[in-house]
Coordinates of C-alpha atoms in Angstrom, one line a residue:
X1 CA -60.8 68.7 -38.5
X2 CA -64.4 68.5 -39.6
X3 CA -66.9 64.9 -39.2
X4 CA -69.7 64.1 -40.0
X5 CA -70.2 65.6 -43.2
X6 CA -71.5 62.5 -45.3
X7 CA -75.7 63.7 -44.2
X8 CA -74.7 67.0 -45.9
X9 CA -73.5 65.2 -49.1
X10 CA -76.2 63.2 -49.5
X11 CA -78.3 66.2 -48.8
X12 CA -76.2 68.2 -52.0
X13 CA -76.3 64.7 -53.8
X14 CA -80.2 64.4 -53.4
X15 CA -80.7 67.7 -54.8
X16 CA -78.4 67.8 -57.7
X17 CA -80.0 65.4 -60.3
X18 CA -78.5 67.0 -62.9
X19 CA -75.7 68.9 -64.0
X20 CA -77.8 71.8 -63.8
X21 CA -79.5 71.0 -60.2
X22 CA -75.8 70.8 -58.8
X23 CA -74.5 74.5 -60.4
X24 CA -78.0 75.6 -59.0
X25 CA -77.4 74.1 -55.4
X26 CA -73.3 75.2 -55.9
X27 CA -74.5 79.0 -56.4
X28 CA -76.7 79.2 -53.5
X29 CA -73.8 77.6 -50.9
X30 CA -71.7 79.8 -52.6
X31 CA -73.9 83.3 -52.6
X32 CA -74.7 82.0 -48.9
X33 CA -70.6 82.2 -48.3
X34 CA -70.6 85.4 -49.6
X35 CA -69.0 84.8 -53.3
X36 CA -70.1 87.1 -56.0
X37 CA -71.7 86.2 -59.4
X38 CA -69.8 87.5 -61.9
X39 CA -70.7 86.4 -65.8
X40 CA -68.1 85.8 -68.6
X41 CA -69.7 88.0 -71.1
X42 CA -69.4 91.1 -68.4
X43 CA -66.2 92.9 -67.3
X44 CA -64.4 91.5 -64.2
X45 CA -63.1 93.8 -61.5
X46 CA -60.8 91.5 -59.4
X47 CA -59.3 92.2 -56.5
X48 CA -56.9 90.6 -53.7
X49 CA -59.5 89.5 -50.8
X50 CA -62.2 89.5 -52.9
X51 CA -64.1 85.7 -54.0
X52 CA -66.3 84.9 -56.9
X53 CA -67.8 82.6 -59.0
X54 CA -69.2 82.5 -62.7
X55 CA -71.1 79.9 -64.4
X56 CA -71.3 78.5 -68.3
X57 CA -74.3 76.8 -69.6
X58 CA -75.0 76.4 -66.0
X59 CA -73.9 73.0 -66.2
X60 CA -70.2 74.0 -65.4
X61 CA -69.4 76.4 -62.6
X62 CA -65.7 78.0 -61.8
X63 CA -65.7 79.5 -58.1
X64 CA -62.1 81.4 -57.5
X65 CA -60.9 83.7 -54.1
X66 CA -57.9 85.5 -54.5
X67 CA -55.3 85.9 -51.5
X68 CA -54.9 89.0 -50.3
X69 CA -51.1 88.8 -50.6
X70 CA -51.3 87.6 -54.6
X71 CA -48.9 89.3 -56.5
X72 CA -48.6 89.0 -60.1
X73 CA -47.2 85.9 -61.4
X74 CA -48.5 83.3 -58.1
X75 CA -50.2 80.7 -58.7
X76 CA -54.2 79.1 -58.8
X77 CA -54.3 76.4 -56.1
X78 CA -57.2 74.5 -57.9
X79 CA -59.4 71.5 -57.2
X80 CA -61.3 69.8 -60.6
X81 CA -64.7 68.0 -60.8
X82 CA -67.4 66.7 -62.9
X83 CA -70.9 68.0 -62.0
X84 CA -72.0 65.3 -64.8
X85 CA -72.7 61.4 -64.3
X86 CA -74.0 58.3 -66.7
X87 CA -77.4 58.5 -67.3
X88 CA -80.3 58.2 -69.6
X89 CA -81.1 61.6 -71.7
X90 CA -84.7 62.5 -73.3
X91 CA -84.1 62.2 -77.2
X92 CA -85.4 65.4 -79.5
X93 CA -88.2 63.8 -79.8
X94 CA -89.9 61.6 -77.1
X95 CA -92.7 60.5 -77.8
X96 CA -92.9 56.4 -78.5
X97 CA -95.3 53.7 -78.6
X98 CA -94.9 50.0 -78.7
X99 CA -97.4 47.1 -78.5
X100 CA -100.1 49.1 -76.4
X101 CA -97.7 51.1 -74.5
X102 CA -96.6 55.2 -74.1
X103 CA -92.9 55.1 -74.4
X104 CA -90.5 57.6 -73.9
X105 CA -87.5 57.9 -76.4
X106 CA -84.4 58.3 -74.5
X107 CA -80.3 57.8 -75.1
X108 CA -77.3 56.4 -73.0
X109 CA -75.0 59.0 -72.1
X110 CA -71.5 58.3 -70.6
X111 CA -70.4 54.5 -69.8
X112 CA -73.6 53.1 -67.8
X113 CA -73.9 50.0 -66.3
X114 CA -77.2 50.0 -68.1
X115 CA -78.3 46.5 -66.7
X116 CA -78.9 48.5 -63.6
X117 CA -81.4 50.7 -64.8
X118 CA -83.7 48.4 -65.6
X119 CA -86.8 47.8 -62.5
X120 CA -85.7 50.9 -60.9
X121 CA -88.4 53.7 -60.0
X122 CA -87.6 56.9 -62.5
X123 CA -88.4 60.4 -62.2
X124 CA -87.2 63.1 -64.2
X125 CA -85.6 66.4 -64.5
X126 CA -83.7 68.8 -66.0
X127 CA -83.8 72.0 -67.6
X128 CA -86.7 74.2 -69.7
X129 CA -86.7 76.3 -72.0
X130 CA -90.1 78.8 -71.7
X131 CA -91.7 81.4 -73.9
X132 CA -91.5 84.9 -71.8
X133 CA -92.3 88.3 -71.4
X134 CA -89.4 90.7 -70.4
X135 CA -90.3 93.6 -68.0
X136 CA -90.3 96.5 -71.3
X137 CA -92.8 94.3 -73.0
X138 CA -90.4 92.3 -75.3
X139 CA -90.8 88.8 -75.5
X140 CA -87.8 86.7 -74.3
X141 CA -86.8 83.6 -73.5
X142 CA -86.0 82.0 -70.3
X143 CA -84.7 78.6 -68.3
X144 CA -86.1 76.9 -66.2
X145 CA -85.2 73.5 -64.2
X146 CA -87.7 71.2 -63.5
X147 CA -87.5 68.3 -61.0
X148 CA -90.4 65.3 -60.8
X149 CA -88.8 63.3 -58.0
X150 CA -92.1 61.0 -58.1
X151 CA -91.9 57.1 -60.1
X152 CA -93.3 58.1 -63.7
X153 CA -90.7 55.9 -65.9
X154 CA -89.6 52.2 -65.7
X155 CA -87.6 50.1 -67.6
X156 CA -89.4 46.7 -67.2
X157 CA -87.0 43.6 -67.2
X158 CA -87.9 39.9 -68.8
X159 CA -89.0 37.9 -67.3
X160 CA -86.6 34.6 -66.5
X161 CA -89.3 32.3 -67.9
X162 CA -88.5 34.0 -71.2
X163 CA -85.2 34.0 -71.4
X164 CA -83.6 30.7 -70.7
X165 CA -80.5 31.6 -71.3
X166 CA -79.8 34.5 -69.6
X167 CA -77.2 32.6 -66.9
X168 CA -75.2 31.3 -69.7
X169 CA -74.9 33.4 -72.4
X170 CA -75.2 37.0 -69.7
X171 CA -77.7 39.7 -70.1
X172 CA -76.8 41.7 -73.1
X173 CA -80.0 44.3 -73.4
X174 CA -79.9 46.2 -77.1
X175 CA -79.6 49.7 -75.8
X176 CA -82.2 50.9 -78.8
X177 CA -84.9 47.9 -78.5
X178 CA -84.4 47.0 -75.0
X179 CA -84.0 50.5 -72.6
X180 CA -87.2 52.3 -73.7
X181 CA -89.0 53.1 -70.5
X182 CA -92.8 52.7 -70.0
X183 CA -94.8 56.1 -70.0
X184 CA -98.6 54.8 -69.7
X185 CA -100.3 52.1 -71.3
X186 CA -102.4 53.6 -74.3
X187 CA -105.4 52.8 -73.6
X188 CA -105.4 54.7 -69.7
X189 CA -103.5 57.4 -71.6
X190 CA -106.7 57.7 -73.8
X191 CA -108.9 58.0 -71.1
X192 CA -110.3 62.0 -71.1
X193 CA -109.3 62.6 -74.7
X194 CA -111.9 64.3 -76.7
X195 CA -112.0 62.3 -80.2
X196 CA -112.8 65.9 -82.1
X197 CA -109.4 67.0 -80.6
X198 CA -107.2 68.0 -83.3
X199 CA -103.9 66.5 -83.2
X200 CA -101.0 68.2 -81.6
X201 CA -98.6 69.9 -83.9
X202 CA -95.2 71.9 -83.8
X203 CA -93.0 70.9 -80.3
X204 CA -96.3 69.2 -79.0
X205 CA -96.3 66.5 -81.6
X206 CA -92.9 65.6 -80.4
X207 CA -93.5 64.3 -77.0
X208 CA -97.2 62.5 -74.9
X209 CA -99.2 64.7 -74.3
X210 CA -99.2 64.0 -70.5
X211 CA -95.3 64.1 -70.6
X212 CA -95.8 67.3 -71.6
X213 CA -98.4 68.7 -69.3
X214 CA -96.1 67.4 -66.4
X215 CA -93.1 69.1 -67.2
X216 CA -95.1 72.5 -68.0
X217 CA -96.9 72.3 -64.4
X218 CA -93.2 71.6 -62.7
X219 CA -91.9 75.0 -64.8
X220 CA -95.0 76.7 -63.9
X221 CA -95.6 77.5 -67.6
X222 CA -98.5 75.9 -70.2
X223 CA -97.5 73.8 -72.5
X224 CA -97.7 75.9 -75.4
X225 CA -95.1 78.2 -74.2
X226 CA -92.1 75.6 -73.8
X227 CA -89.5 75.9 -76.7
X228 CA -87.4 72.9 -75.8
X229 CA -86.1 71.2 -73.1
X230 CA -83.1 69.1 -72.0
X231 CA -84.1 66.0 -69.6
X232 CA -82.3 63.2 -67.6
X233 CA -83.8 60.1 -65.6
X234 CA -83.1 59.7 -62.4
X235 CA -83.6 57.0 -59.8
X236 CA -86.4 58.8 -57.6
X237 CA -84.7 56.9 -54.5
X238 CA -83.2 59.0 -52.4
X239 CA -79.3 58.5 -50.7
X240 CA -79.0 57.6 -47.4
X241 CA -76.7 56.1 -44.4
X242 CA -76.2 52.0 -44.4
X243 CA -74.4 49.2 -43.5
X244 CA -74.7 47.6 -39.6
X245 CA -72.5 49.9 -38.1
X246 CA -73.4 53.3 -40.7
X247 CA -70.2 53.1 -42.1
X248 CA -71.9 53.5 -45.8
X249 CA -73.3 56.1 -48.5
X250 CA -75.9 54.1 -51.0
X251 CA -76.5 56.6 -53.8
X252 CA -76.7 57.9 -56.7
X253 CA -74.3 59.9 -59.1
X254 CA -71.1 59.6 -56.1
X255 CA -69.3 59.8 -59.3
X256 CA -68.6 62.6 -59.2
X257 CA -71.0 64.1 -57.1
X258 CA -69.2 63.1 -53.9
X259 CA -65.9 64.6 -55.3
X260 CA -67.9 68.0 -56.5
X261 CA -69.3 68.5 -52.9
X262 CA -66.0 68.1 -51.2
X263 CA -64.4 70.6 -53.3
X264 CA -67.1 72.8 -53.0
X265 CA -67.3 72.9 -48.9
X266 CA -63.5 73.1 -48.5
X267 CA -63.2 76.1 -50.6
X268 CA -66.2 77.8 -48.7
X269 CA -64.4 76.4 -45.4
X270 CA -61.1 77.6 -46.5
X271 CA -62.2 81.1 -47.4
X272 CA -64.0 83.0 -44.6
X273 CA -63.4 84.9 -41.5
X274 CA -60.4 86.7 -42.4
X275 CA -58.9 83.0 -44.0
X276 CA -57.5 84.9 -46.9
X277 CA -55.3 87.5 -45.1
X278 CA -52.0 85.7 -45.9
X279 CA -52.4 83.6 -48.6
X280 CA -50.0 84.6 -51.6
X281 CA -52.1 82.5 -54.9
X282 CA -55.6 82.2 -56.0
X283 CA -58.1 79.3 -54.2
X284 CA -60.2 78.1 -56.9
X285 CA -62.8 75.2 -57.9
X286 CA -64.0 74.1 -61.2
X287 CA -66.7 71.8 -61.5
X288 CA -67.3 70.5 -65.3
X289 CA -69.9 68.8 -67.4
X290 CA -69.5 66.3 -69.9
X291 CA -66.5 64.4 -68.4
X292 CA -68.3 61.0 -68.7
X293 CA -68.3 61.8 -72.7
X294 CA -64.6 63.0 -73.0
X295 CA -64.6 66.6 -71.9
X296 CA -64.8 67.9 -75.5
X297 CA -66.7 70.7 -75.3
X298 CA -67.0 74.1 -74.4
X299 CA -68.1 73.7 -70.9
X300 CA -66.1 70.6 -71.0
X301 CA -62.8 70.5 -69.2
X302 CA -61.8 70.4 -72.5
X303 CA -62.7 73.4 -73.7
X304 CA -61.2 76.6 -72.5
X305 CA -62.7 77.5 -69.3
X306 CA -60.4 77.5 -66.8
X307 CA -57.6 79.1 -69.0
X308 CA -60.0 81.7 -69.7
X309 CA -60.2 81.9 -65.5
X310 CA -56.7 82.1 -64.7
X311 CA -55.8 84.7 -68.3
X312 CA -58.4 87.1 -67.0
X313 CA -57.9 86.7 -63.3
X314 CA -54.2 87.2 -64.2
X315 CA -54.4 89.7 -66.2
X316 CA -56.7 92.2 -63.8
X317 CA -54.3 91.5 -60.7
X318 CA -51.2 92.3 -62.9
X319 CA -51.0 95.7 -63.8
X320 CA -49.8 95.1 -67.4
X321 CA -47.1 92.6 -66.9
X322 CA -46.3 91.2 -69.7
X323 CA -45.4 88.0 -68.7
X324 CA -48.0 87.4 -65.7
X325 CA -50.4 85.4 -67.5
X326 CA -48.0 82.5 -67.9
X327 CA -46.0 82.7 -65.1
X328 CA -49.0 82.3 -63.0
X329 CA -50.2 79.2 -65.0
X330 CA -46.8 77.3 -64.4
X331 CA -47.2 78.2 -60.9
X332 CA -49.9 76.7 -60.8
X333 CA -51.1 73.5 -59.0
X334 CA -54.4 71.2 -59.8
X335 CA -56.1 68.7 -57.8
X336 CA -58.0 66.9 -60.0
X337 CA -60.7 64.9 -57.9
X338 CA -63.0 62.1 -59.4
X339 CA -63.8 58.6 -57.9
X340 CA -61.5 56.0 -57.6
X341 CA -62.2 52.6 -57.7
X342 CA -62.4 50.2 -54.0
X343 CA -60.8 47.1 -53.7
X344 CA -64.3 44.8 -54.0
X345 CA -64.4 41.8 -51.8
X346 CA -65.6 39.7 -54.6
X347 CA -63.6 40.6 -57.6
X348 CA -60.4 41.4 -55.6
X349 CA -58.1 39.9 -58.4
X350 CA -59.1 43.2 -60.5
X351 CA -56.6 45.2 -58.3
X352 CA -53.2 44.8 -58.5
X353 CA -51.7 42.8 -55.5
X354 CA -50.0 46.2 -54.1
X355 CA -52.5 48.7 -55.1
X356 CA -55.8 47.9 -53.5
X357 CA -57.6 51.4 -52.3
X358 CA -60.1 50.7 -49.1
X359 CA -62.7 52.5 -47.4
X360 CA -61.6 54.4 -44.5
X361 CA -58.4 54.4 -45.1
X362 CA -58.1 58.4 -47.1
X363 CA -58.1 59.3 -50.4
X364 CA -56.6 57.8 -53.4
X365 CA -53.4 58.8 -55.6
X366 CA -53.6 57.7 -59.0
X367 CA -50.8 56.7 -61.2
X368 CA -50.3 55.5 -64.7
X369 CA -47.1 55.8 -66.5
X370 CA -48.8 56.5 -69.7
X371 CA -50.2 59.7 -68.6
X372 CA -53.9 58.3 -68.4
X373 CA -53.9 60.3 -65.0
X374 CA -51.8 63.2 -64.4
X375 CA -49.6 62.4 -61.1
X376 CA -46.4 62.1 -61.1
X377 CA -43.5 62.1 -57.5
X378 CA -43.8 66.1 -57.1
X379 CA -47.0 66.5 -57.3
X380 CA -47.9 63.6 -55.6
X381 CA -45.0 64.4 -52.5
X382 CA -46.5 67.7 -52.5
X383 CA -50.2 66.4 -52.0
X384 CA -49.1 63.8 -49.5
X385 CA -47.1 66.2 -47.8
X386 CA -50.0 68.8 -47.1
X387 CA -51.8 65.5 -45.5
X388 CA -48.9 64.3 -43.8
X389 CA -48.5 67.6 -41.9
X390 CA -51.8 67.0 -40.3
X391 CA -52.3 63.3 -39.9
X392 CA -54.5 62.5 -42.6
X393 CA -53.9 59.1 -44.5
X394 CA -53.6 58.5 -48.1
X395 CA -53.6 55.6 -50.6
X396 CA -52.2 54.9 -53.9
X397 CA -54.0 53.0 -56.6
X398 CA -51.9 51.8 -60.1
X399 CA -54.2 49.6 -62.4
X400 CA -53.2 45.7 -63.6
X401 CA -50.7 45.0 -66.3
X402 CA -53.2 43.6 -67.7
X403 CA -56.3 45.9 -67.7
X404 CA -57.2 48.8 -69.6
X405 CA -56.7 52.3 -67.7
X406 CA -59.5 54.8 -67.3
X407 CA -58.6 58.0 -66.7
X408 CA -60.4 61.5 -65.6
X409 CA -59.7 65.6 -66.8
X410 CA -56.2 65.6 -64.5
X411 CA -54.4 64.6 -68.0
X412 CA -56.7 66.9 -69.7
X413 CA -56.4 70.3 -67.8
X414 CA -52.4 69.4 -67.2
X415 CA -51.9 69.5 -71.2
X416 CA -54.1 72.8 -71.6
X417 CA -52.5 75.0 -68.8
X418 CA -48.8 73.3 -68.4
X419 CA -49.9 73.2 -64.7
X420 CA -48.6 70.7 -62.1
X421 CA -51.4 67.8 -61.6
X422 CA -52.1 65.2 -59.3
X423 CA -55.5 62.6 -59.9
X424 CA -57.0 61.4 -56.6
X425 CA -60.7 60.3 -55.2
X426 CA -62.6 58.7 -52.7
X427 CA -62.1 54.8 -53.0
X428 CA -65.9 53.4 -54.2
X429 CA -67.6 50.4 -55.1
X430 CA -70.4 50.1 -57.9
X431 CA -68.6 52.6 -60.0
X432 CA -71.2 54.0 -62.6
X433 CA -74.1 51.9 -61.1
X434 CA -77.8 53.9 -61.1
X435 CA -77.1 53.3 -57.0
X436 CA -73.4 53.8 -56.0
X437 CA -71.2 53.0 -52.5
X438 CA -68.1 54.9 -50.6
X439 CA -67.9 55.1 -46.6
X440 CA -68.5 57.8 -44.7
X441 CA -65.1 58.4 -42.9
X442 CA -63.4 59.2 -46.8
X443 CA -66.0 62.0 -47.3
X444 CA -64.4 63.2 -44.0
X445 CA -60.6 62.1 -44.5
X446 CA -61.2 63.7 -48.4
X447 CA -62.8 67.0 -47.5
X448 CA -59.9 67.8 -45.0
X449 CA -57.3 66.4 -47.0
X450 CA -58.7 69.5 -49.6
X451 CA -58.4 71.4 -46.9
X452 CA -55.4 71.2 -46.2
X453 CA -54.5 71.4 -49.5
X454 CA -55.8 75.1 -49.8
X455 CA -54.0 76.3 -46.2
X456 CA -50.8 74.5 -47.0
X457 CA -50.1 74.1 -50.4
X458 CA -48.9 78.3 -51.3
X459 CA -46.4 78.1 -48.4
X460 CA -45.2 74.3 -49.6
X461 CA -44.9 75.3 -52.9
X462 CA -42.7 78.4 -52.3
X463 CA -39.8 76.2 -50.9
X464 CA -39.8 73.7 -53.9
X465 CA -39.4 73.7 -57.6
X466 CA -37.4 71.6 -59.4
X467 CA -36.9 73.8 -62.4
X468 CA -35.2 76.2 -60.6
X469 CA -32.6 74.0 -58.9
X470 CA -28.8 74.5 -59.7
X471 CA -27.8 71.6 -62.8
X472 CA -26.4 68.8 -61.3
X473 CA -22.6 68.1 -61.3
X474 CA -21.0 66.6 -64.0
X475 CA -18.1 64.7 -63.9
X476 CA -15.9 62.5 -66.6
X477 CA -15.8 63.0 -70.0
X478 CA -18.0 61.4 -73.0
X479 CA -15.9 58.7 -73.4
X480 CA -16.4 57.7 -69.9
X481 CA -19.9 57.8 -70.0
X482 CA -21.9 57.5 -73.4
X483 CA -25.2 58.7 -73.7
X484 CA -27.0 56.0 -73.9
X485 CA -25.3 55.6 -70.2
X486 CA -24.4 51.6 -71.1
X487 CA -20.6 50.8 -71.0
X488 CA -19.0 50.9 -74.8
X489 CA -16.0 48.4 -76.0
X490 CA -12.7 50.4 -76.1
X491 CA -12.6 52.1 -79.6
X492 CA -9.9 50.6 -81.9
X493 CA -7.6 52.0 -84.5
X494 CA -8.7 52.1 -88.1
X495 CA -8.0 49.4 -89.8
X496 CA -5.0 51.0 -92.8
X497 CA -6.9 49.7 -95.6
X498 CA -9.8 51.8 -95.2
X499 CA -9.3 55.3 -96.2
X500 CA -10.6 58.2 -94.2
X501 CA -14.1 59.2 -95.7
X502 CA -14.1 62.6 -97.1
X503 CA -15.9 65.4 -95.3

């Protein structure tokens, strides 16, 4: 079993600043490994042995190698992700000024813990869309990502001396007046302007000048030739290694970056040198956008994605069979991986007294009765099991009585494909915080949990399924056992006055 591998998630992590950074860095591991692009809008040619991957809005990206033993009605043995995490987005238009100062208009997305935000060092980065020329001549349109990993944004805090009561009544920022982050003062942004310049017009009016400039030089374009673009802020520190005995990740975007990496690696891991030759279903990822917001959409996990995957998949490998498509989605078996939440030394009556996930201890099984995650006992036996078989530990979270229940695309996906689901993650403190903490031994204990998962899981799955089992014997007769299985009063006789009602 692998170790060691928390350096190369931070590594992935520091990369992927957006959802488009982490399908970009997802591709090249992937092309690296020997996967094939394939696009949605193109024709697939499938076959056993064979391992691609596509992309959509190249925020989401789907990554699927098929055994070479499938035959037409097995399963996909799938792990789920979000490649997206809470963040502050660029607004349409940017460009801001208050009391002497270049602001930059921006927007909460996803469930922040804004307070966080505010004193930290900002960059930027995203994706650009560029005015082109195509090799016959024909102008075109292209994207571009951009990255400015350098301090250019800051969201100043108050002073204390100004707000006296900040330790009784909390610090409650207004997310419109309040989160605006500092650009330039006016004046220094003045300085080199030529007062016979004309003023800017069309896209250029909508953002500073020197906003714009920066982002053009980082997509290698002028100014005049970008369309639009789509930007995120990003704390410009990078991850790295902490805690007296290096037992710690500090960084950004864990949720659900961590999860997305250890998907990723295990299915490269899991799918090389000949790994293939006697596997019977389809080893698959999907890494999705817009989770934090709900999922809703169509790169979303959501939208239809992966049933799209697993109908066309399904369909090439099954020579016409009728039926294939569907038997292979109730074959089917999903992993859905996203962060779960640490027992925290300071808070710990949040947890309930016999569910308290921490570090090092393995990955995290969550459970809710009212379907806010997916689990349930089979697929949760059947995910232990593939661990137990090789030593690795695993935990088990429920939430209070008494507390609200998040919940992730496991509930989601389940409902879309009729698929078997189980919701687990690495335990984590500072859940949705601009800097984030898990320990290193879970990346280890979660990535070979997942891998496991992929070698085990088709030959585990074959010798149970409670669908198929024989009906259960019955014994009695209604009387003896009514079916609202509570014991009934003997019936009497009729009393003679009351006639028999007519039929």
């Amino acid at each position: 079993m692998k170790s060691g591998l928390a350096h190369s998630m931070i590594d992935f992590i520091n990369q992927a600043w957006t959802p488009y950074h982490a399908v970009e860095e997802a591709s090249k591991r992937l092309l690296q490994a020997g996967y094939q692009h394939i696009t949605e809008k193109g024709a697939w040619d499938v076959q056993p042995g064979g391992k691609y991957f596509f992309t959509r809005n190249y925020s989401t990206i789907v990554a699927f190698a098929v055994g070479e033993k499938f035959q037409p009605g097995n399963g996909f043995y799938m792990i789920g992700a979000h490649t997206d995490s809470p963040c502050l987005k660029t607004k349409p238009v940017t460009k801001g000024s208050k009391a002497g100062y270049q602001m930059v208009n921006v927007q909460p997305y996803g469930g922040g813990l804004w307070h966080t935000w505010f004193d930290r060092d900002l960059g930027i980065a995203g994706r650009v869309l560029v005015r082109g020329v195509a090799a016959d001549g024909t102008n075109c349109m292209v994207h571009r990502l951009v990255k400015i990993d350098r301090p250019i944004l800051r969201v100043p805090m108050l002073a204390i001396h100004l707000q006296k009561d900040l330790y009784t009544d909390g610090f409650k920022p207004n997310l419109q007046n309040n989160l605006a982050p500092v650009l330039a003062t006016a004046a220094k942004a003045a300085l080199g302007l030529d007062s016979a310049d004309a003023p800017a017009t069309g896209e250029a009016a909508k953002h500073h000048a020197s906003l714009l400039d920066l982002v053009a030089k980082e997509a290698g374009c002028s100014a005049a030739d970008i369309v639009d673009f789509e930007l995120s802020l990003c704390d410009v520190q990078p991850g790295q290694i902490g805690g007296i005995k290096d037992e710690f990740v500090f960084i950004g975007r864990l949720d659900n970056l961590a999860m997305s990496f250890m998907a990723l690696q295990s299915l490269i891991d899991t799918t090389c040198d000949g790994a293939l030759v006697d596997e019977t279903g389809v080893r698959s990822i999907a890494l999705f956008d817009h989770e934090e917001i709900g999922s809703s959409s169509a790169q979303g996990a959501g939208g239809p994605v992966m049933r799209d995957t697993i109908t066309r998949v399904a369909r090439a490998l099954s020579g016409g069979e009728g039926d294939a498509i569907e038997r292979s989605m109730r074959a089917s078996f999903l992993v859905s991986a996203d962060m779960a939440h640490a027992l925290h030394p300071n808070y710990a009556d949040k947890h309930d007294g016999e569910h308290q996930p921490r570090f090092h201890e393995g990955l995290v099984l969550k459970h809710n009765a009212s379907q806010r995650y997916a689990t349930n006992a089979v697929s949760a036996s059947l995910f232990r099991e593939v661990a137990r078989r090789r030593g690795i530990p695993c935990q088990e979270f429920c939430v209070r009585n008494d507390m609200p229940c998040g919940s992730t695309i496991g509930p989601i996906l389940s409902s879309l494909l009729g698929c078997r689901t189980v919701d687990c993650g690495v335990p984590m403190l500072s859940m949705h915080s601009i800097r984030e903490m898990c320990g290193t031994d879970d990346i280890d204990i979660g990535y070979n949990h997942f891998v496991a998962f992929f070698e085990e899981i088709s030959k585990l799955d074959a010798t149970f399924d409670v669908d198929s089992l024989p009906p259960p014997e019955l014994r009695g007769t209604l009387d003896d056992m009514p079916c609202d299985h509570t014991a009934h009063p003997p019936r009497e006789a009729p009393h003679p006055g009351l006639a028999k009602p007519s039929s």
